[in-house]
GROMACS .gro file of C-alpha atoms in nm:
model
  357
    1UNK     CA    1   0.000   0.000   0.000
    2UNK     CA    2   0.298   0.263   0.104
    3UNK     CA    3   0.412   0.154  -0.250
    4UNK     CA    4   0.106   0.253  -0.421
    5UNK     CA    5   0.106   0.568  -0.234
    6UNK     CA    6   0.403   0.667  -0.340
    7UNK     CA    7   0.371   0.611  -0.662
    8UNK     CA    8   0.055   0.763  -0.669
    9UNK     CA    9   0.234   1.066  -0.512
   10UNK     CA   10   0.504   1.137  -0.785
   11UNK     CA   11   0.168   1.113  -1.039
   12UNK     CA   12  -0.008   1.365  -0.809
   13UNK     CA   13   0.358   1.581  -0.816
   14UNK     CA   14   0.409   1.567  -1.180
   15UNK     CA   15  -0.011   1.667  -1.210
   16UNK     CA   16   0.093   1.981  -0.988
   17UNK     CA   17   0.375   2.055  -1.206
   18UNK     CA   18   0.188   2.116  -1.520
   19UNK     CA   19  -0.055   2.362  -1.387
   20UNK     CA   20  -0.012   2.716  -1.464
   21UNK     CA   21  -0.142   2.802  -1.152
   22UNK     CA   22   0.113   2.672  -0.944
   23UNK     CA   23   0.359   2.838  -1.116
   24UNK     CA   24   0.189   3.149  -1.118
   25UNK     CA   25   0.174   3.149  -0.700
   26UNK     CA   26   0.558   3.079  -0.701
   27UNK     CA   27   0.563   3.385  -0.950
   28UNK     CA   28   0.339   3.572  -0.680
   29UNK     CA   29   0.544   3.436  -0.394
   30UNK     CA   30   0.914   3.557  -0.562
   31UNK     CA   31   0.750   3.875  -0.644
   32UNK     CA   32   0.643   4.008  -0.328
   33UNK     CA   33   0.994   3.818  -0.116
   34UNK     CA   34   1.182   4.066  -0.308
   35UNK     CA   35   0.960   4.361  -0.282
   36UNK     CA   36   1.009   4.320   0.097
   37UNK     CA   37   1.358   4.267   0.059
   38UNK     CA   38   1.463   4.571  -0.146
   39UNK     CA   39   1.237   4.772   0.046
   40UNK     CA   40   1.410   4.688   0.371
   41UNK     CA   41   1.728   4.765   0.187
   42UNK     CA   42   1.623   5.105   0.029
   43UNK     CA   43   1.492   5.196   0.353
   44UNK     CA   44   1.791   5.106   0.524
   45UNK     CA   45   1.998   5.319   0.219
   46UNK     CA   46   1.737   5.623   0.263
   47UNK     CA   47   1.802   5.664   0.673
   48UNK     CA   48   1.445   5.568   0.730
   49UNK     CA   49   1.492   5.696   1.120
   50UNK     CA   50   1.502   6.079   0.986
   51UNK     CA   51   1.501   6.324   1.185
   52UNK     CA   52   1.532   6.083   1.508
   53UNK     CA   53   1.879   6.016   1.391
   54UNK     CA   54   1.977   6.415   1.477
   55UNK     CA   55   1.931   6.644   1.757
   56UNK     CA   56   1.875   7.019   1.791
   57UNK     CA   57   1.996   7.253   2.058
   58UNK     CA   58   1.858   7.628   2.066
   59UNK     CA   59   2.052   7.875   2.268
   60UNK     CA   60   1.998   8.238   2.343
   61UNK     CA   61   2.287   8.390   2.495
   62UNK     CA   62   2.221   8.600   2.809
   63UNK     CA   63   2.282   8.951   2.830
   64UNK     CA   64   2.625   9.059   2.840
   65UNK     CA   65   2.728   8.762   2.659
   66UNK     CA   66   2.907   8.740   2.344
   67UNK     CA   67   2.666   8.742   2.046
   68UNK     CA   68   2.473   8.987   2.174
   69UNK     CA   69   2.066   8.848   2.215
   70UNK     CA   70   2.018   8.656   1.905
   71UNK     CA   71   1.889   8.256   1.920
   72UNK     CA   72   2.018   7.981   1.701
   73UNK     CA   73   2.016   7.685   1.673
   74UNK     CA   74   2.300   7.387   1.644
   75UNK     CA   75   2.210   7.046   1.517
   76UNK     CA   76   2.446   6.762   1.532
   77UNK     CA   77   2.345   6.355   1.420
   78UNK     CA   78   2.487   6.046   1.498
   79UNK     CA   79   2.699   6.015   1.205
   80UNK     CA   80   2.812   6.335   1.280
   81UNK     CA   81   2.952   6.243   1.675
   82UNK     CA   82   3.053   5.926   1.561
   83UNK     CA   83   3.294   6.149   1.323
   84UNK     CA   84   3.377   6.409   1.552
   85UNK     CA   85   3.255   6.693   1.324
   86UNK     CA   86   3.165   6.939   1.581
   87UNK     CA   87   2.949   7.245   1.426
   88UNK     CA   88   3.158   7.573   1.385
   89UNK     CA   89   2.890   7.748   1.605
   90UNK     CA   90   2.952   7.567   1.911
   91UNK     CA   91   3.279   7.668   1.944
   92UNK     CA   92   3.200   8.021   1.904
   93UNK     CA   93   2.986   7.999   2.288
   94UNK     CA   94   3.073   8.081   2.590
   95UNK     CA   95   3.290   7.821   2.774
   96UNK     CA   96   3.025   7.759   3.015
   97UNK     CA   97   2.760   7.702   2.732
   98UNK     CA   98   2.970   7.536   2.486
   99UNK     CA   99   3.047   7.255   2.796
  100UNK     CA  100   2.672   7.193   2.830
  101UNK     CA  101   2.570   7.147   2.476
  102UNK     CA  102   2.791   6.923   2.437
  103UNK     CA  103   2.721   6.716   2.770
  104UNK     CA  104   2.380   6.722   2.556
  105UNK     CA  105   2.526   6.597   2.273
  106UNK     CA  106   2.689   6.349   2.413
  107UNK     CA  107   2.409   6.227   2.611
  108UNK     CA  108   2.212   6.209   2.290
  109UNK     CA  109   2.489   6.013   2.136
  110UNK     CA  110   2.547   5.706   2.447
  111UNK     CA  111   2.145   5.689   2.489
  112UNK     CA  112   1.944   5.758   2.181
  113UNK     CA  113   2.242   5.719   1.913
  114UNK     CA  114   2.314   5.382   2.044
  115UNK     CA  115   1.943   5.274   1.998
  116UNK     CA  116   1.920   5.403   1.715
  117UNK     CA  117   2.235   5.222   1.533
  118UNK     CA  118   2.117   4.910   1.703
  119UNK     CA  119   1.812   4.965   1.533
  120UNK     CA  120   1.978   5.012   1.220
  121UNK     CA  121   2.210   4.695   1.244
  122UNK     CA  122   1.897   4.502   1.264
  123UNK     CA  123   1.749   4.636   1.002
  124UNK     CA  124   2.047   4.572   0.839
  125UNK     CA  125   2.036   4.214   0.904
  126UNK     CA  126   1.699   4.169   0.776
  127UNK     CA  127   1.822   4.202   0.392
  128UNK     CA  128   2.158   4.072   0.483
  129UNK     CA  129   2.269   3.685   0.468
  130UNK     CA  130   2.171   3.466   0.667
  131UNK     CA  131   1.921   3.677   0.854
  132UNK     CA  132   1.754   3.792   0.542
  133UNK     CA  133   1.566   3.489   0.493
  134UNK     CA  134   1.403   3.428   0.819
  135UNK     CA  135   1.328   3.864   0.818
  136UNK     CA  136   1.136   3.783   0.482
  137UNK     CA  137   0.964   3.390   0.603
  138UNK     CA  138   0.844   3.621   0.874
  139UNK     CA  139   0.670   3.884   0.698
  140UNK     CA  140   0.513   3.707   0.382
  141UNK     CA  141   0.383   3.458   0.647
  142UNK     CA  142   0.028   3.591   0.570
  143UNK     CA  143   0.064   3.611   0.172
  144UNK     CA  144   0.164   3.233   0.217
  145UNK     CA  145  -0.075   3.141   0.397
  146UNK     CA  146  -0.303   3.299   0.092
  147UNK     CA  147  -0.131   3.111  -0.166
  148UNK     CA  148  -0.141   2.757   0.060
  149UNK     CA  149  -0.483   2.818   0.056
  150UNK     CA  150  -0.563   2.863  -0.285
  151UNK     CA  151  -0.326   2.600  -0.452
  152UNK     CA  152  -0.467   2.356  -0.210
  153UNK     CA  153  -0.814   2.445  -0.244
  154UNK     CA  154  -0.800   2.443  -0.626
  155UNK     CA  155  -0.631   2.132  -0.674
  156UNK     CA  156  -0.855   1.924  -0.506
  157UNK     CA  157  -1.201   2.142  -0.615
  158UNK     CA  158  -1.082   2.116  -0.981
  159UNK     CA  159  -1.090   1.738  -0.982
  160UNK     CA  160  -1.441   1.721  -0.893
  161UNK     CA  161  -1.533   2.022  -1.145
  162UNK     CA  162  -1.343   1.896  -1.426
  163UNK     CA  163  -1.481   1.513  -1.314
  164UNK     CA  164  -1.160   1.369  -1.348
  165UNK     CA  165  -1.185   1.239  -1.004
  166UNK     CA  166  -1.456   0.986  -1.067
  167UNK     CA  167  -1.265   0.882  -1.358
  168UNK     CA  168  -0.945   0.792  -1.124
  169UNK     CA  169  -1.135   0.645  -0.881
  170UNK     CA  170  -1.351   0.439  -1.114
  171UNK     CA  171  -1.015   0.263  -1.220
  172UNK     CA  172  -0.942   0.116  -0.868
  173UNK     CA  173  -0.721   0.331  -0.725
  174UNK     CA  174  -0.822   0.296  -0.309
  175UNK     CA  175  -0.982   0.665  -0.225
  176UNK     CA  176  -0.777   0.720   0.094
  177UNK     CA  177  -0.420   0.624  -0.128
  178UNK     CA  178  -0.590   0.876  -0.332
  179UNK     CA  179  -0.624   1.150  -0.112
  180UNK     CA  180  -0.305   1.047   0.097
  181UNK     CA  181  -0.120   1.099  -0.216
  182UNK     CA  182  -0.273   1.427  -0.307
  183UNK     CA  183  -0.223   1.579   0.034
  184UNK     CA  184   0.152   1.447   0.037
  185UNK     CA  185   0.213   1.635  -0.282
  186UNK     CA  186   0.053   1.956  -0.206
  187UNK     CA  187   0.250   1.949   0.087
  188UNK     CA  188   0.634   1.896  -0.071
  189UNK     CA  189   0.508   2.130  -0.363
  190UNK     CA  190   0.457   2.378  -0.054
  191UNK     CA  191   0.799   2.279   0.065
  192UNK     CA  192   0.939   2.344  -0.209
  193UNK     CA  193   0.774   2.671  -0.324
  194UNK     CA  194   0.920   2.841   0.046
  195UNK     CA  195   1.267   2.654  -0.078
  196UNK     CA  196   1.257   2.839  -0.399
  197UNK     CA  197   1.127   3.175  -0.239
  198UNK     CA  198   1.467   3.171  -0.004
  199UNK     CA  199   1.695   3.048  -0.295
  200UNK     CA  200   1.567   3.391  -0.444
  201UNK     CA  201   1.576   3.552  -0.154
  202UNK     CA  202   1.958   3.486  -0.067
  203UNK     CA  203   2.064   3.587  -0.431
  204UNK     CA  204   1.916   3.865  -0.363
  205UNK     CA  205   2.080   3.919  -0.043
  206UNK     CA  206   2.420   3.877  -0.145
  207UNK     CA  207   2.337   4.156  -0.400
  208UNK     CA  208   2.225   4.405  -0.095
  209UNK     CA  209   2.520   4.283   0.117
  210UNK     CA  210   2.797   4.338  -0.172
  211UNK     CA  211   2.604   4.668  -0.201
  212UNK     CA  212   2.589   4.746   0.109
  213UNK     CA  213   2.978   4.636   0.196
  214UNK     CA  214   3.086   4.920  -0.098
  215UNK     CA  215   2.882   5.162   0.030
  216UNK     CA  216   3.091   5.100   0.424
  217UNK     CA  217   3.471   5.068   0.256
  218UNK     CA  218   3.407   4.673   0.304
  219UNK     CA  219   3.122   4.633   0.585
  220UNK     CA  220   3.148   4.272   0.677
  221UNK     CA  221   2.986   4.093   0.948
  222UNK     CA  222   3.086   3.786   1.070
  223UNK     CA  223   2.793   3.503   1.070
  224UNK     CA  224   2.807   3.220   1.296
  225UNK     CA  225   2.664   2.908   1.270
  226UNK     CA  226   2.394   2.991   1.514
  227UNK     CA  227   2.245   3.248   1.304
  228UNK     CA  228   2.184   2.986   0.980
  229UNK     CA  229   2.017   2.776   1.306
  230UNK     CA  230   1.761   2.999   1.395
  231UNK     CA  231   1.691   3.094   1.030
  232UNK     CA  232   1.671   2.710   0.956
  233UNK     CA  233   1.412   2.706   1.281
  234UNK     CA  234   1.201   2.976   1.098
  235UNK     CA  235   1.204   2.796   0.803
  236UNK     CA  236   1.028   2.507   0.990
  237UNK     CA  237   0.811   2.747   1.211
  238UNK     CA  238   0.700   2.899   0.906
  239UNK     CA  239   0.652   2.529   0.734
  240UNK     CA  240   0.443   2.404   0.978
  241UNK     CA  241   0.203   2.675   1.049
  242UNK     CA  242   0.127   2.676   0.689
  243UNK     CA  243   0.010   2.249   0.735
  244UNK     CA  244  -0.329   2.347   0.939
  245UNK     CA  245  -0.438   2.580   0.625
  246UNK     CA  246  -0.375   2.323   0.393
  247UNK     CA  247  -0.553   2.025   0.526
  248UNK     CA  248  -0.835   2.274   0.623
  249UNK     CA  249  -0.829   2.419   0.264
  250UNK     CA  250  -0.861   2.043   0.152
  251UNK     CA  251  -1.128   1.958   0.408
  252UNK     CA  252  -1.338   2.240   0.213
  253UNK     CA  253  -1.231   2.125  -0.108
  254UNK     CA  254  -1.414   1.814   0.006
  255UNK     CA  255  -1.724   1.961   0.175
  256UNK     CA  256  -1.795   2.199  -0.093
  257UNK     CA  257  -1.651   1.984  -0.382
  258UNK     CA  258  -1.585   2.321  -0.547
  259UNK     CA  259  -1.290   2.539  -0.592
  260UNK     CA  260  -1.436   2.850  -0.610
  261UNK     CA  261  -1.632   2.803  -0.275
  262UNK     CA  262  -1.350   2.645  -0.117
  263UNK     CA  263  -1.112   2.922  -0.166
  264UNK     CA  264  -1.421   3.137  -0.098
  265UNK     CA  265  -1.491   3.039   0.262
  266UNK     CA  266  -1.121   2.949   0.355
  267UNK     CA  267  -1.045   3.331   0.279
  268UNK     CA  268  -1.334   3.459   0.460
  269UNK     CA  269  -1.246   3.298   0.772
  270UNK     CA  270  -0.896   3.369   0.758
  271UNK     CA  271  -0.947   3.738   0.681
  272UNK     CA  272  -1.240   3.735   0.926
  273UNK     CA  273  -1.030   3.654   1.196
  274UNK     CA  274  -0.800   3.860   1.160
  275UNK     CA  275  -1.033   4.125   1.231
  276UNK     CA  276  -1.275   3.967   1.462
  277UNK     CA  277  -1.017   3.821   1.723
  278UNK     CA  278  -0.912   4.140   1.830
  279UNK     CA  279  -1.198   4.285   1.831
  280UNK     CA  280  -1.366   4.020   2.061
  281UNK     CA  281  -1.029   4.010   2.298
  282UNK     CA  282  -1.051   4.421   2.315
  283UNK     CA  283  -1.460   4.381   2.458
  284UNK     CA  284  -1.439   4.065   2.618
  285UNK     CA  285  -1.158   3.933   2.932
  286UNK     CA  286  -1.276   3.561   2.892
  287UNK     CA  287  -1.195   3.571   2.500
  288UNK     CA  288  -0.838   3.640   2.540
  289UNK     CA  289  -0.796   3.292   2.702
  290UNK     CA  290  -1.000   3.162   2.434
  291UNK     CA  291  -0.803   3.315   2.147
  292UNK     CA  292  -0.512   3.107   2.240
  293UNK     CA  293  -0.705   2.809   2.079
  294UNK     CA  294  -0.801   2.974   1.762
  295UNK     CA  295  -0.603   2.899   1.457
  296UNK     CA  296  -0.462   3.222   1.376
  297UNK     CA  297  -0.298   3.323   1.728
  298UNK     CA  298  -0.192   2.993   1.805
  299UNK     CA  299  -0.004   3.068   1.455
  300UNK     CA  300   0.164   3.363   1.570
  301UNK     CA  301   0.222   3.209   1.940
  302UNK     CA  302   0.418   2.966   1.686
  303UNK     CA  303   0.613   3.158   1.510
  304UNK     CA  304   0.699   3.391   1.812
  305UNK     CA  305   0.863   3.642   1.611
  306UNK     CA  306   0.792   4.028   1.564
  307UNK     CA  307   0.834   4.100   1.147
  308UNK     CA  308   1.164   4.183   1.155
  309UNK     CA  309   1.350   3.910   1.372
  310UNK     CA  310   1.688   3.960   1.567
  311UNK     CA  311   1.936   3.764   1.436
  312UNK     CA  312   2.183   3.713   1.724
  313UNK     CA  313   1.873   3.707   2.004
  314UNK     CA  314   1.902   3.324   2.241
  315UNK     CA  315   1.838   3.045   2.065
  316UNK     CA  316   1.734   2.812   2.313
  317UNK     CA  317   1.449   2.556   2.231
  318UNK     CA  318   1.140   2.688   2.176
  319UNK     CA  319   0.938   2.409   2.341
  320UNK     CA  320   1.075   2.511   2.664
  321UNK     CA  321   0.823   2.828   2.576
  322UNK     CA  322   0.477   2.685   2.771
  323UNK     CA  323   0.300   2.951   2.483
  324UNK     CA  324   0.524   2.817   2.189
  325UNK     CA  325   0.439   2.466   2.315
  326UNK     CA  326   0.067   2.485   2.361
  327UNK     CA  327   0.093   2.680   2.014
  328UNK     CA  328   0.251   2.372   1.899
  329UNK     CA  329  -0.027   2.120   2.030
  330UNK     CA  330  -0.333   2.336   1.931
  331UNK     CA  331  -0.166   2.345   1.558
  332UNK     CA  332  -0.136   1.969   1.580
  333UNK     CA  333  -0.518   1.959   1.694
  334UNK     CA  334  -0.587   2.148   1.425
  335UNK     CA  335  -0.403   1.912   1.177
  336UNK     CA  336  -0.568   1.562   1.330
  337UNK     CA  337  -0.921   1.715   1.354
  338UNK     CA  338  -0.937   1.852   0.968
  339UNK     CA  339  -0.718   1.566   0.848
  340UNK     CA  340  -0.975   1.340   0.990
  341UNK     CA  341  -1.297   1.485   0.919
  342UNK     CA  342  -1.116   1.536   0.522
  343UNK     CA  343  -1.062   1.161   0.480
  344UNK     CA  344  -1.354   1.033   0.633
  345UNK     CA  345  -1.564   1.274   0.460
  346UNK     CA  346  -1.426   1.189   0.131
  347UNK     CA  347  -1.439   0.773   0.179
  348UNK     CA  348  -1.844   0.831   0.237
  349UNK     CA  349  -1.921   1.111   0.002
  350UNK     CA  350  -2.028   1.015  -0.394
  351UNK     CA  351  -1.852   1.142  -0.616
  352UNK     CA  352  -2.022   1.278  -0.948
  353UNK     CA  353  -1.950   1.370  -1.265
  354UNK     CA  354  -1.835   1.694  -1.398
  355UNK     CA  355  -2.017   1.981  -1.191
  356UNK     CA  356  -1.792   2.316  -1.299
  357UNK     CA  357  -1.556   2.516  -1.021
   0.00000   0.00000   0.00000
């Protein structure tokens, strides 16, 4: 039987292969990876902090002072303490005030200079090798769900609407080897699309970090081996909260035995809950134990990441996180429940002839 599944498994790959639409997700998929990536590295390019990366300092000299009554102003950024280019004008004050805008300065440049570079550094990171590609798994986390949804959902609803299902079934081949097959497939094409998307994604961060490096006389980092670790851990993380969505979107597929309502609904409720879950944690106390069990934040309990992750924070084991644990169990739920109400649903249901999407 395992042989039959597999067998039945490369068909099912090679079926996936020739449809446009699965190439067109990847397409969709590669598109907006390096949209976020360039943007991260444009915005890292363009000083995206502003005017938070300078400070100001009025003075009006007091009477008798040199200068007479007149205000200005001195401004000074990091890049300019870090350099030691002192404004001309500050030199011209009076000893007294010259000593205390520049215990201002300086202030500005241990507290809010140092945040700010920090800041920068990990923004750096996230377009940067090998922190680039768990930055960019983290924020197109959503968009893949989308496209999980819909290549799942469509694969499965076209077979009954083109009626090629009852054709493949009529011809012996077990239902459950059938679906088992199907479901194994969707799930290494999935693997492999988020594959692709970081192959992409790292030639295109080598590009940003050889631009980068010119642009710094040579800025080079050095990556240790814990870094690829916890990108490889996102990789998963993002991998396996992408399995509930799938076997759901198949479960639908089933129900519905359409693709156009299967995509339909599975959208619905995911974009549904994005907005009603907050809403119902903001106006009720009770629902924000509850909303630990619902598929999306038990997804983002999962992942435990903010969108742009800190390469370099502690890698310890994320089970030994109770949330990232029961995140883990819940998402398992999820998989057992849909996975079981998908097969038994489709050993018991007829299956028809051609019907449309």
């Amino acid at each position: 039987m395992i042989a039959n599944v597999l067998r039945l498994t490369v068909w099912e790959w090679h079926k996936l292969r020739r449809r446009r639409i699965t190439w067109l997700l990847l397409a969709i998929a590669i598109v907006i990876a390096q949209l976020c990536l360039w943007s991260l590295y444009i915005a890292y390019q363009t000083d995206f902090l502003g005017e938070a990366n300078q400070l100001t300092q009025s003075y009006a000299p007091k009477d008798g002072e040199e200068g007479g009554g007149s205000e200005f102003s001195v401004t000074m950024s990091c890049a300019d303490m870090r350099e030691g280019r002192i404004p001309s004008e500050v030199n011209e004050l009076p000893e007294s005030q010259r000593q205390e805008v520049l215990a201002d300065f300086e202030r500005f440049f241990t507290e809010d200079c140092a945040q700010l570079e920090e800041a920068r550094e990990t923004l750096r990171k996230n377009f940067t090798l090998p922190g680039s590609i768990g930055g960019i798994l983290s924020i197109v986390q959503s968009v893949a769900v989308i496209l999980t949804i819909v290549l799942a959902a469509s694969t499965l609803g076209s077979e009954y609407g083109w009626g090629t299902l009852r054709t493949v079934l009529v011809r012996g081949v077990g239902r459950w080897q059938y679906l088992a097959s199907k479901t194994i497939a969707l799930m290494l094409m999935v693997v492999a699309g988020l594959l692709i998307m970081c192959l992409t994604v790292a030639v295109g961060s080598l590009v940003t970090t050889l631009l980068v490096a010119n642009a710094n006389d040579g800025l080079g980092a050095t990556i240790e081996l814990s870094e690829w670790t916890v990108t490889a851990a996102m990789f998963g993380k993002t991998l396996y909260g992408l399995v509930p969505y799938l076997i759901a979107a198949l479960f639908l597929g089933v129900l519905t035995s359409s693709t156009y309502a299967s995509i339909s609904i599975a959208l619905v409720y995911y974009v549904g809950e994005l907005v009603i879950v907050p809403m119902l944690s903001t106006l009720f106390d009770w629902f924000r134990n509850v909303k630990q069990y619902v598929l999306g934040p038990s997804i983002q309990n999962w992942l435990d990441n903010p969108p742009l992750i800190q390469i370099g924070a502690s890698s310890g084991s994320d089970l030994q996180n109770p949330d990232v644990l029961q995140a883990f169990l819940v998402l398992l739920a999820y998989i057992i429940i849909f996975g079981a109400a998908t097969f038994w649903l489709f050993q018991r249901r007829d299956i028809t002839g051609a019907k449309g999407q």
